[in-house]
Amino acid sequence: GQDKPLHPRERKSVEQIIAVLASMAKLDLSKPYKLDETLRAAAAVHGLELPNSSETVVKFLKASDEVQRHFPHWEFNLSQ
């Protein structure tokens, strides 16, 4: 069946989750097309498939970059 579009609140949550995970992994969301290539290579290694369209992935990465820009002090230290 056809996937339903994300509710705006769900979309915001996904963007925030991506922003936090990217920050934790020190991924540069400001270069979404380069990051899309990196994500596709990593996904392939693990047998995962990302959406066919890079634009779909890039759209989420750009929105998540905007989330990070609102919280520039984010720095995650997982050893604590």
mmCIF file of C-alpha atoms in Angstrom:
data_model
loop_
_atom_site.group_PDB
_atom_site.id
_atom_site.type_symbol
_atom_site.label_atom_id
_atom_site.label_comp_id
_atom_site.label_asym_id
_atom_site.label_seq_id
_atom_site.Cartn_x
_atom_site.Cartn_y
_atom_site.Cartn_z
ATOM 1 C CA GLY A 1 0.000 0.000 0.000
ATOM 2 C CA GLN A 2 0.842 3.647 -0.269
ATOM 3 C CA ASP A 3 2.609 5.198 2.725
ATOM 4 C CA LYS A 4 0.698 8.011 4.353
ATOM 5 C CA PRO A 5 2.453 11.390 4.463
ATOM 6 C CA LEU A 6 4.011 12.268 7.796
ATOM 7 C CA HIS A 7 1.939 14.422 10.089
ATOM 8 C CA PRO A 8 3.753 17.761 10.671
ATOM 9 C CA ARG A 9 4.412 16.804 14.300
ATOM 10 C CA GLU A 10 5.902 13.451 13.203
ATOM 11 C CA ARG A 11 8.036 15.193 10.572
ATOM 12 C CA LYS A 12 9.375 17.605 13.204
ATOM 13 C CA SER A 13 10.180 14.670 15.503
ATOM 14 C CA VAL A 14 12.029 12.838 12.709
ATOM 15 C CA GLU A 15 14.023 15.985 11.908
ATOM 16 C CA GLN A 16 14.951 16.411 15.584
ATOM 17 C CA ILE A 17 15.981 12.751 15.905
ATOM 18 C CA ILE A 18 18.170 13.024 12.788
ATOM 19 C CA ALA A 19 19.716 16.248 14.129
ATOM 20 C CA VAL A 20 20.621 14.623 17.453
ATOM 21 C CA LEU A 21 21.971 11.427 15.884
ATOM 22 C CA ALA A 22 23.997 13.409 13.337
ATOM 23 C CA SER A 23 25.438 15.551 16.107
ATOM 24 C CA MET A 24 26.333 12.483 18.163
ATOM 25 C CA ALA A 25 28.034 10.918 15.126
ATOM 26 C CA LYS A 26 29.672 14.229 14.173
ATOM 27 C CA LEU A 27 28.089 14.172 10.703
ATOM 28 C CA ASP A 28 27.991 17.442 8.769
ATOM 29 C CA LEU A 29 24.356 18.198 7.942
ATOM 30 C CA SER A 30 25.383 21.416 6.173
ATOM 31 C CA LYS A 31 26.520 19.305 3.180
ATOM 32 C CA PRO A 32 23.399 17.205 2.597
ATOM 33 C CA TYR A 33 24.302 15.799 -0.841
ATOM 34 C CA LYS A 34 27.720 14.619 0.341
ATOM 35 C CA LEU A 35 26.119 13.147 3.469
ATOM 36 C CA ASP A 36 23.500 11.390 1.316
ATOM 37 C CA GLU A 37 26.341 9.622 -0.538
ATOM 38 C CA THR A 38 27.961 8.652 2.773
ATOM 39 C CA LEU A 39 24.663 7.345 4.155
ATOM 40 C CA ARG A 40 23.949 5.342 0.988
ATOM 41 C CA ALA A 41 27.383 3.688 1.142
ATOM 42 C CA ALA A 42 26.947 2.837 4.835
ATOM 43 C CA ALA A 43 23.420 1.538 4.247
ATOM 44 C CA ALA A 44 24.607 -0.691 1.395
ATOM 45 C CA VAL A 45 27.307 -2.246 3.606
ATOM 46 C CA HIS A 46 24.555 -3.281 6.013
ATOM 47 C CA GLY A 47 22.143 -4.426 3.315
ATOM 48 C CA LEU A 48 19.772 -1.496 3.836
ATOM 49 C CA GLU A 49 18.136 0.497 1.093
ATOM 50 C CA LEU A 50 17.513 4.229 1.329
ATOM 51 C CA PRO A 51 14.765 5.921 -0.712
ATOM 52 C CA ASN A 52 15.573 5.878 -4.440
ATOM 53 C CA SER A 53 15.475 9.645 -4.653
ATOM 54 C CA SER A 54 18.397 11.509 -3.141
ATOM 55 C CA GLU A 55 16.044 14.486 -2.870
ATOM 56 C CA THR A 56 13.938 12.617 -0.301
ATOM 57 C CA VAL A 57 16.967 12.052 1.933
ATOM 58 C CA VAL A 58 18.397 15.522 1.309
ATOM 59 C CA LYS A 59 15.058 17.122 2.257
ATOM 60 C CA PHE A 60 15.259 15.545 5.733
ATOM 61 C CA LEU A 61 18.953 16.344 6.102
ATOM 62 C CA LYS A 62 18.405 20.017 5.236
ATOM 63 C CA ALA A 63 15.508 20.296 7.685
ATOM 64 C CA SER A 64 17.610 18.605 10.378
ATOM 65 C CA ASP A 65 20.441 21.030 9.661
ATOM 66 C CA GLU A 66 17.996 23.864 10.408
ATOM 67 C CA VAL A 67 17.182 22.195 13.754
ATOM 68 C CA GLN A 68 20.895 22.052 14.591
ATOM 69 C CA ARG A 69 21.355 25.712 13.638
ATOM 70 C CA HIS A 70 18.805 26.642 16.310
ATOM 71 C CA PHE A 71 20.889 24.739 18.886
ATOM 72 C CA PRO A 72 24.528 25.453 17.930
ATOM 73 C CA HIS A 73 25.737 24.560 21.432
ATOM 74 C CA TRP A 74 24.831 20.891 20.956
ATOM 75 C CA GLU A 75 27.820 18.753 21.772
ATOM 76 C CA PHE A 76 27.245 15.192 22.889
ATOM 77 C CA ASN A 77 29.693 13.317 25.045
ATOM 78 C CA LEU A 78 28.579 9.722 25.357
ATOM 79 C CA SER A 79 31.291 8.776 27.847
ATOM 80 C CA GLN A 80 29.497 10.483 30.725
#
